[in-house]
Short mmCIF file of C-alpha atoms and ligand atoms in Angstrom, two decimals:
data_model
loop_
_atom_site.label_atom_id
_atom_site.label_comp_id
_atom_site.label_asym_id
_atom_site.label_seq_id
_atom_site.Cartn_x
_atom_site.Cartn_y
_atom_site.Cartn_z
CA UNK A 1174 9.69 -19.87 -7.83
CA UNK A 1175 10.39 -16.43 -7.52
CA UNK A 1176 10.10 -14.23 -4.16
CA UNK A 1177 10.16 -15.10 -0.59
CA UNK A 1178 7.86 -13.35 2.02
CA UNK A 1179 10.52 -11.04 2.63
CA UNK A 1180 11.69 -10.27 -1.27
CA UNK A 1181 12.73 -6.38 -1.71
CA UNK A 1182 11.65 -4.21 -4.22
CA UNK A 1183 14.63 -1.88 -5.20
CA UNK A 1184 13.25 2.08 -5.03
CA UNK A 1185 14.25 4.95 -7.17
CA UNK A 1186 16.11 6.68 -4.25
CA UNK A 1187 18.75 3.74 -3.60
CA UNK A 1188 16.15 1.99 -1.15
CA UNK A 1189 13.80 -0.96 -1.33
CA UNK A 1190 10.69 -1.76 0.26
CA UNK A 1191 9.25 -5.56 0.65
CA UNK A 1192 7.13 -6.61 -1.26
CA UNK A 1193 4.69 -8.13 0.92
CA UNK A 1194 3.50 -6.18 3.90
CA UNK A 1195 0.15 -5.69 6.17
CA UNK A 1196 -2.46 -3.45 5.96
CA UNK A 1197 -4.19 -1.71 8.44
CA UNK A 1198 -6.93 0.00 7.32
CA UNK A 1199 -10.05 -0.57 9.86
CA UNK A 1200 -8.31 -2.20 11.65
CA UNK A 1201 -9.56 -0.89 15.22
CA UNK A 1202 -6.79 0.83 17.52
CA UNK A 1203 -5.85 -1.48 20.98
CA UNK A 1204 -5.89 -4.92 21.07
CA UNK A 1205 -7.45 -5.74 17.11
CA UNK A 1206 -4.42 -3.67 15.80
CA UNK A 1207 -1.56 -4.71 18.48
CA UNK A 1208 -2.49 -8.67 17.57
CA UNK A 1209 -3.03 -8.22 13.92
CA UNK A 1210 0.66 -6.75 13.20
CA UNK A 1211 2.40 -9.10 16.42
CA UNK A 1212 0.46 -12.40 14.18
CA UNK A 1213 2.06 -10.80 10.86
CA UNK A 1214 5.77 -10.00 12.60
CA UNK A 1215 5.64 -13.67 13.79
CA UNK A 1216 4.74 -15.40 10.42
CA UNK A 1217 7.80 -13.35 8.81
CA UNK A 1218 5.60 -10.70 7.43
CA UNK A 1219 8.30 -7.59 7.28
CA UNK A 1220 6.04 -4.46 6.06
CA UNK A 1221 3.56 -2.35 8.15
CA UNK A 1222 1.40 -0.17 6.27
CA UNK A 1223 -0.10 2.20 8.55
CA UNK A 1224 -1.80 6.09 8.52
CA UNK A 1225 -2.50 8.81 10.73
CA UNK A 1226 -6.33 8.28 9.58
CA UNK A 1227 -6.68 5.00 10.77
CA UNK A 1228 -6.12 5.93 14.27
CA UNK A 1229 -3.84 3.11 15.07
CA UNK A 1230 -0.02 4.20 14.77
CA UNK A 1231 0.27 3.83 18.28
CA UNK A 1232 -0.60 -0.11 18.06
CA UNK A 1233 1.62 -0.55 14.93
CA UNK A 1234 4.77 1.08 16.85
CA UNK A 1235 3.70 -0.86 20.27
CA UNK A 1236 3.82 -4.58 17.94
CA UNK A 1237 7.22 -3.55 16.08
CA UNK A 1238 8.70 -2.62 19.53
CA UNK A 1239 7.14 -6.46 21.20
CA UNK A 1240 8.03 -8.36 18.75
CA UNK A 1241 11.65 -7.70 19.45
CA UNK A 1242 12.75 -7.67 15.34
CA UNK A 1243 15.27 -4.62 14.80
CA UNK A 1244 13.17 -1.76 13.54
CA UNK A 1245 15.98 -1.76 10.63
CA UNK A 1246 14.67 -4.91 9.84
CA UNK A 1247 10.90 -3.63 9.62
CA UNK A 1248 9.70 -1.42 6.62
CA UNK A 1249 6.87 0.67 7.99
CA UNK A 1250 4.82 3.36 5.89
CA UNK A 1251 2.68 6.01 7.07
CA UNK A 1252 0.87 8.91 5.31
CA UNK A 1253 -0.49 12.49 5.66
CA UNK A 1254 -3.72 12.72 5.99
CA UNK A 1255 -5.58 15.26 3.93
CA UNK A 1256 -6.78 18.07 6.53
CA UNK A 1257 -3.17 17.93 7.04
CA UNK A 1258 -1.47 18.68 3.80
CA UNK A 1259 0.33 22.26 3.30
CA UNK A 1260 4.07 22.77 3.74
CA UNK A 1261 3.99 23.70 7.63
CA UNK A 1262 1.25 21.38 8.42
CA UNK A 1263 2.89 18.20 6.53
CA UNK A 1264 5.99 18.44 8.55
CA UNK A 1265 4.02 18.94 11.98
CA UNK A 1266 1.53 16.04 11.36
CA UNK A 1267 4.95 14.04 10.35
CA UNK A 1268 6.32 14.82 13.51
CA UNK A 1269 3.01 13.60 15.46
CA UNK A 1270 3.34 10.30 13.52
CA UNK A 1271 6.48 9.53 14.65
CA UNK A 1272 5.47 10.55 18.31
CA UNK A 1273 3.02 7.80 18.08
CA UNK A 1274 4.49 5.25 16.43
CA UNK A 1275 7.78 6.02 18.90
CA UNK A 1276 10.40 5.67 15.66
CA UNK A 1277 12.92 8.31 15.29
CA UNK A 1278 11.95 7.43 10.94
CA UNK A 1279 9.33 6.22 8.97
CA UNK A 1280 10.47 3.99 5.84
CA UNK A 1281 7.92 5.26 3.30
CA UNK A 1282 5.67 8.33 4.10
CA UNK A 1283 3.07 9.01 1.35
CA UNK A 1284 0.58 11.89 0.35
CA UNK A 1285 -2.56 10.05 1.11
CA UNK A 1286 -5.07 11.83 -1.15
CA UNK A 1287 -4.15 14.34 -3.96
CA UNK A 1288 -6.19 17.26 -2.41
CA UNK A 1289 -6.29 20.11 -5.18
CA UNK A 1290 -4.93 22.86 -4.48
CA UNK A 1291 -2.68 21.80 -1.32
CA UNK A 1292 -0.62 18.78 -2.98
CA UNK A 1293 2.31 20.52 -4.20
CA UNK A 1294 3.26 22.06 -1.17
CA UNK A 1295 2.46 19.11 0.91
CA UNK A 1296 5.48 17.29 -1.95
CA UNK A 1297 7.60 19.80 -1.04
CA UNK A 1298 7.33 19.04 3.07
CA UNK A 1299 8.05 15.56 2.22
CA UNK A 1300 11.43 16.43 0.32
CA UNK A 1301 12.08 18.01 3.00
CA UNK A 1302 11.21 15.59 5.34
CA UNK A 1303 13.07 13.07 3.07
CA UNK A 1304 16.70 15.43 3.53
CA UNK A 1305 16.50 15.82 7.04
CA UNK A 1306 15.90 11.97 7.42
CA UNK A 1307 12.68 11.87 9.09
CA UNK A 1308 11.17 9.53 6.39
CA UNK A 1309 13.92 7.61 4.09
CA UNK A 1310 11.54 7.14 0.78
CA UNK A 1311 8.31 9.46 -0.73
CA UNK A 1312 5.98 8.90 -2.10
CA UNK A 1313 1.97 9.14 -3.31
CA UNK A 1314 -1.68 7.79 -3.09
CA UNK A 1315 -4.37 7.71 -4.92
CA UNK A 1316 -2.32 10.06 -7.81
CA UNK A 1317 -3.57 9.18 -11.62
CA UNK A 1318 -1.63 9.82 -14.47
CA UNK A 1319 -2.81 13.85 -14.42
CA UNK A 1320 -1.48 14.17 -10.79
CA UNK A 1321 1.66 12.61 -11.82
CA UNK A 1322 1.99 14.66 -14.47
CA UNK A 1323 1.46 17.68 -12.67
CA UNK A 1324 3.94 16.79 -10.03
CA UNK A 1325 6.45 15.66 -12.23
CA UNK A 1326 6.39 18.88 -14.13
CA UNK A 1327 6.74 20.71 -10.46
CA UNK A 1328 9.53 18.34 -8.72
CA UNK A 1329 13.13 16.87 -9.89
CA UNK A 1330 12.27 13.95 -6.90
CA UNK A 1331 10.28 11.30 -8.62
CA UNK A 1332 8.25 9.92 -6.14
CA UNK A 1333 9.41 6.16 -4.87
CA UNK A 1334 5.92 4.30 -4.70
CA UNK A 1335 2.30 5.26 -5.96
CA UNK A 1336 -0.30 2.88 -3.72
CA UNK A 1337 -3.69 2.83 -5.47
CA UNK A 1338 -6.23 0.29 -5.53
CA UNK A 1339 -5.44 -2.30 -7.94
CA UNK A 1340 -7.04 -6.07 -8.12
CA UNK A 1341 -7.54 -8.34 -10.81
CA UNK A 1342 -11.09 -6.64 -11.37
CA UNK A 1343 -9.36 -2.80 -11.21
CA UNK A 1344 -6.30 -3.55 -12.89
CA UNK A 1345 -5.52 0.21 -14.31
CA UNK A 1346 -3.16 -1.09 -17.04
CA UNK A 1347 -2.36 2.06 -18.42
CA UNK A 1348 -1.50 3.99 -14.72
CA UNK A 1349 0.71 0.75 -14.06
CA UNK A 1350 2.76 1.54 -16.91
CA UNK A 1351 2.70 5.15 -16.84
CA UNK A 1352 4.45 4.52 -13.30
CA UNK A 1353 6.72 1.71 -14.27
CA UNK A 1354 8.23 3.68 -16.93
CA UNK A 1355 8.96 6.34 -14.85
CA UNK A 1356 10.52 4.09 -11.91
CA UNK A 1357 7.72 4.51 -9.50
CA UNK A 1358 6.79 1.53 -8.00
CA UNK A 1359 2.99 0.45 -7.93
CA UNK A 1360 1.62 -0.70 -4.39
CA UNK A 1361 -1.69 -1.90 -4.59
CA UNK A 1362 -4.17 -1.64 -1.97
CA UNK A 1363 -7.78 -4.09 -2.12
CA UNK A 1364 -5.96 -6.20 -3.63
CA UNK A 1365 -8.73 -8.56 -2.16
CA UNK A 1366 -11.44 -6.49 -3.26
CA UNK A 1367 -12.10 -6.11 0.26
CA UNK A 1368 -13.30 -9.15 0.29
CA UNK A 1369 -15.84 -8.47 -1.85
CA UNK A 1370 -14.80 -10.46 -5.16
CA UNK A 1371 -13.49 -13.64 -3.64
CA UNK A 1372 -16.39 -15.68 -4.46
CA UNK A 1373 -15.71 -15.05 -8.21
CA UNK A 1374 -15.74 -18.67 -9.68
CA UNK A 1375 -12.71 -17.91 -12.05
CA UNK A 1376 -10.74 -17.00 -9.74
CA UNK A 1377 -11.93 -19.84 -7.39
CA UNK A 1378 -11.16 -22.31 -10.55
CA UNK A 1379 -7.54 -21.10 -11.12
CA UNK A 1380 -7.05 -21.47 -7.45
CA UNK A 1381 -8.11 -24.95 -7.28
CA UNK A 1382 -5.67 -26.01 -9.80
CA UNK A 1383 -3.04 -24.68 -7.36
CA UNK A 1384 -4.77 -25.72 -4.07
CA UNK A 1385 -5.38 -22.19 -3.03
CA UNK A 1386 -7.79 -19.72 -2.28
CA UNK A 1387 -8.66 -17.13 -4.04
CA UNK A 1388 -7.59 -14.81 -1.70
CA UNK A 1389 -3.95 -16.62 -2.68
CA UNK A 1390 -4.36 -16.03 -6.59
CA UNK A 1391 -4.86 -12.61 -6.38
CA UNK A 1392 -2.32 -11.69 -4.01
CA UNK A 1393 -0.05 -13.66 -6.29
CA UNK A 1394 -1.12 -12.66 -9.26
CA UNK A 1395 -0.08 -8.65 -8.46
CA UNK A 1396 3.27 -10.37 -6.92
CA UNK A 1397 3.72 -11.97 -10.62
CA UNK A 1398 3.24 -8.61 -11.90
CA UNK A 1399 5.79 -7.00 -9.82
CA UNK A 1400 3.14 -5.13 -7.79
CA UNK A 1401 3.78 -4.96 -3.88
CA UNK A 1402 0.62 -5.81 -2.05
CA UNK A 1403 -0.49 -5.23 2.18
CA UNK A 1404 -3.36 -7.57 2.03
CA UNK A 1405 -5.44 -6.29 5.43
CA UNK A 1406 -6.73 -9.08 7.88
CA UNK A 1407 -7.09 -8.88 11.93
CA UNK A 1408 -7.72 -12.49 12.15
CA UNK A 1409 -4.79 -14.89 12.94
CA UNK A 1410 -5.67 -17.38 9.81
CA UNK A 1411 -6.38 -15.04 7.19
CA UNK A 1412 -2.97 -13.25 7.99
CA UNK A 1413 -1.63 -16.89 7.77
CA UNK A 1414 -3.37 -17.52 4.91
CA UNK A 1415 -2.70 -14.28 3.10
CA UNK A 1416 1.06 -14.76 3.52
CA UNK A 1417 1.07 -18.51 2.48
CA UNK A 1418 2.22 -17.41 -1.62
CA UNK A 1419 5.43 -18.24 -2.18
CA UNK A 1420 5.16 -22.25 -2.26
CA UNK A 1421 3.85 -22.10 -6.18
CA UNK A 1422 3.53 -19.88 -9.61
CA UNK A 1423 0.49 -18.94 -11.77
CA UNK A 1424 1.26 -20.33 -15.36
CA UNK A 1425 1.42 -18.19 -17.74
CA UNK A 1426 -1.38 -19.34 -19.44
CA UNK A 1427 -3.48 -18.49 -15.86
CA UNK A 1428 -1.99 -15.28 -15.73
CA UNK A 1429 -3.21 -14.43 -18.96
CA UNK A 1430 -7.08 -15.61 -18.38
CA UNK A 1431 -6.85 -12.93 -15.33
CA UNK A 1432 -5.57 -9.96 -17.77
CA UNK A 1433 -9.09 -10.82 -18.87
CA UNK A 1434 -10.92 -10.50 -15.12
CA UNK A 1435 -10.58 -6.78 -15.03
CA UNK A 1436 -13.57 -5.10 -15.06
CA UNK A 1437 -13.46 -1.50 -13.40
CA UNK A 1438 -14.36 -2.61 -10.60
CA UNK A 1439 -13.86 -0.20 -7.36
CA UNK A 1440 -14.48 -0.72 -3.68
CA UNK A 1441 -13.85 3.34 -3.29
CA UNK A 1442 -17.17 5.51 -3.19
CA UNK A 1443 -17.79 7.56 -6.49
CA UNK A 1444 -16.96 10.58 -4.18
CA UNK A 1445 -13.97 10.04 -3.79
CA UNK A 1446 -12.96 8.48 -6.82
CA UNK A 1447 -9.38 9.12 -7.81
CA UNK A 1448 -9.95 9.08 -11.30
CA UNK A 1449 -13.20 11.50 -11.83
CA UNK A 1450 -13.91 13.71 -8.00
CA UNK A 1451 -13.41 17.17 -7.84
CA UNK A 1452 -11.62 16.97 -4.51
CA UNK A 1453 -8.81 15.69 -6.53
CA UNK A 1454 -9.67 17.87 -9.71
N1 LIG B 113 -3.83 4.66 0.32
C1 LIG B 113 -5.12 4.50 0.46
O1 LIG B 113 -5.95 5.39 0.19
C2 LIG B 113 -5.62 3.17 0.93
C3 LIG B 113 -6.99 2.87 0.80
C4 LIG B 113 -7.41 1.61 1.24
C5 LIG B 113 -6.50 0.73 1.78
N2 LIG B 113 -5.18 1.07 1.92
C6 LIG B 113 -4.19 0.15 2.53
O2 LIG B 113 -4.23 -1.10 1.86
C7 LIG B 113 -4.58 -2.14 2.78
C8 LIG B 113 -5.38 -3.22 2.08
O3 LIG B 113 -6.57 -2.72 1.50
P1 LIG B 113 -8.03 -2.93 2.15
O4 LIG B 113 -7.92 -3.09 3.60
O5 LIG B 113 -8.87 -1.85 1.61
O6 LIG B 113 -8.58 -4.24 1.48
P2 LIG B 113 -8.14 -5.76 1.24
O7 LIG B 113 -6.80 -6.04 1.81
O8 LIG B 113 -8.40 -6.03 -0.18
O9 LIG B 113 -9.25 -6.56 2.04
C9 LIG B 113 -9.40 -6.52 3.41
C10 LIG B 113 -10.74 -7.18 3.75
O10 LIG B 113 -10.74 -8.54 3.31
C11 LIG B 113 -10.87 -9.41 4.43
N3 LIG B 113 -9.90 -10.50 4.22
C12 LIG B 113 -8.56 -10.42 4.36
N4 LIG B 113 -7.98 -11.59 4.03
C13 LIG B 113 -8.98 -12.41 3.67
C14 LIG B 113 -9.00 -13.77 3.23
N5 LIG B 113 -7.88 -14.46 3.11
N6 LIG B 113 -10.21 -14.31 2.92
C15 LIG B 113 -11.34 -13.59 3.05
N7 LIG B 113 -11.38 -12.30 3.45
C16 LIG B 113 -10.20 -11.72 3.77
C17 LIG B 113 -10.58 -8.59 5.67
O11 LIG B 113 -11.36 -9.00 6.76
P3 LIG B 113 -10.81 -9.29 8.24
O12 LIG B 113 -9.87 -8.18 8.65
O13 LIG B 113 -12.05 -9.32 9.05
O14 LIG B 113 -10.10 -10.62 8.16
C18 LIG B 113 -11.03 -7.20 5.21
O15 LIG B 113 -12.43 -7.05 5.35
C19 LIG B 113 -5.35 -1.36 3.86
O16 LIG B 113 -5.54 -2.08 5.03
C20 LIG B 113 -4.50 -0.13 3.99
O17 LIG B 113 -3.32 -0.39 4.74
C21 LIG B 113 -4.73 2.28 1.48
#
């Protein structure tokens, strides 16, 4: 059986990052937020992922500080939002996310969105940010091979993670190994589908083989191919459930019938679709 709940990824930049983490993403500021990540601290979850956008930082820092677990022993990411990017602006709106989470560092800050035209200075903020210690690991969002490319050709710091969504119906074979080959780690993000593919029967079938839920299978499957996942959930059982992966393997044989479940399939509106908008032209 390979990883635990708290298994490491090792980053380019001498870091790593667990593998397994929560998400936070509409998940309402106050009380919704403050339980959610207290639930996932207690059940051994070790990974926050957080954003200025989701209006909730203050909850995330609030449930690290409760739960009484050393921050050191708490990987928490946050991004930039995109009316934020720039040089001067990135390094401000840093600043303000560390007010409100009340952490003197964030483990992982990310460019949310590649916004054209403001992305390469907002990279160069979060170097900067990165050498003065404010954030230990960079990284990116929502980049596709041609933003990679671009900041590759502009930067000698690869960036540590790319977090796009990835599921077993979006599974972006090609971006995955564009990044892997370059030592960028792929994070993906609805990995559930938002709930919104978990009634698929295959994926109900393989689960039944292993008693689990679908949910399970395709949390696990991304695990099995060394993708980190921050499955989102504000209620107690599904943050249970979501973590309860490391009791049992998908056979190979399983894992190759989901290579076959991908299917292009995106919960993100066509307008702001990484691949093909012009906000990220
Ligand atoms: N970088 C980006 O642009 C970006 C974009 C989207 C998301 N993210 C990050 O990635 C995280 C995960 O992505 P996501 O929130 O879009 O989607 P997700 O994790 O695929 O799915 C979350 C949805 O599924 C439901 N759910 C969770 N566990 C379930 C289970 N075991 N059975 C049935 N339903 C379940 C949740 O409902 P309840 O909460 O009601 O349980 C919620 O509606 C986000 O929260 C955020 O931190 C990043």
């Amino acid at each position: 059986m390979q990883y635990m709940i708290t298994s490491k990824a090792q980053l380019n930049d001498g870091f790593a990052m667990p593998r397994f983490g929560l998400g936070t993403f509409l998940s309402d500021a106050g009380q919704a937020t403050q339980d959610a990540v207290s639930w996932a601290l207690a059940a051994g979850y070790r990974h926050i992922d957080t954003a200025r956008i989701y209006g909730n930082e203050r909850d995330v820092g609030w449930a690290v500080r409760e739960s009484g677990i050393p921050r050191s022993d708490i990987f928490i990411t946050t991004k930039v939002w995109n009316d934020d990017q720039g040089y001067d602006s990135t390094l401000r709106a840093c600043e303000a996310s560390l007010k409100r989470l009340r952490m003197d560092y964030v483990d992982l800050y990310l460019i949310h969105w590649p916004v054209a035209g403001r992305r390469s200075e907002t990279w160069k903020a979060l170097v900067r940010l990165k050498q003065s210690g404010e954030v230990r690991s960079i990284g990116v969002s929502n980049y596709m091979i041609r933003h990679l490319e671009e900041l590759l050709s502009e930067t000698d710091i690869v960036p540590a993670v790319n977090q796009f969504e990835l599921s077993p119906f979006l599974q972006r074979k090609k971006l995955v190994a564009y990044c892997r080959e370059r030592g960028i780690l792929v994070e993906s993000y609805s990995t559930l589908g938002r709930g919104q593919k978990l009634t698929d029967v295959r994926l109900a079938a393989i689960g039944r083989k292993y008693g689990k839920t679908p949910a399970q299978v395709a949390l696990r499957w991304a695990l099995q191919s060394d993708i980190a996942v921050i499955p989102k959930s504000v209620h107690k059982e599904r943050i249970l459930e979501n973590a309860a992966i490391f009791d049992f393997d998908i056979a190979p044989d399983d894992m190759r019938a989901m290579a076959e479940l991908d299917e292009d399939y995106s919960v993100i509106p066509a307008a702001w679709d990484p691949e093909t908008s012009d906000q990220w032209a």
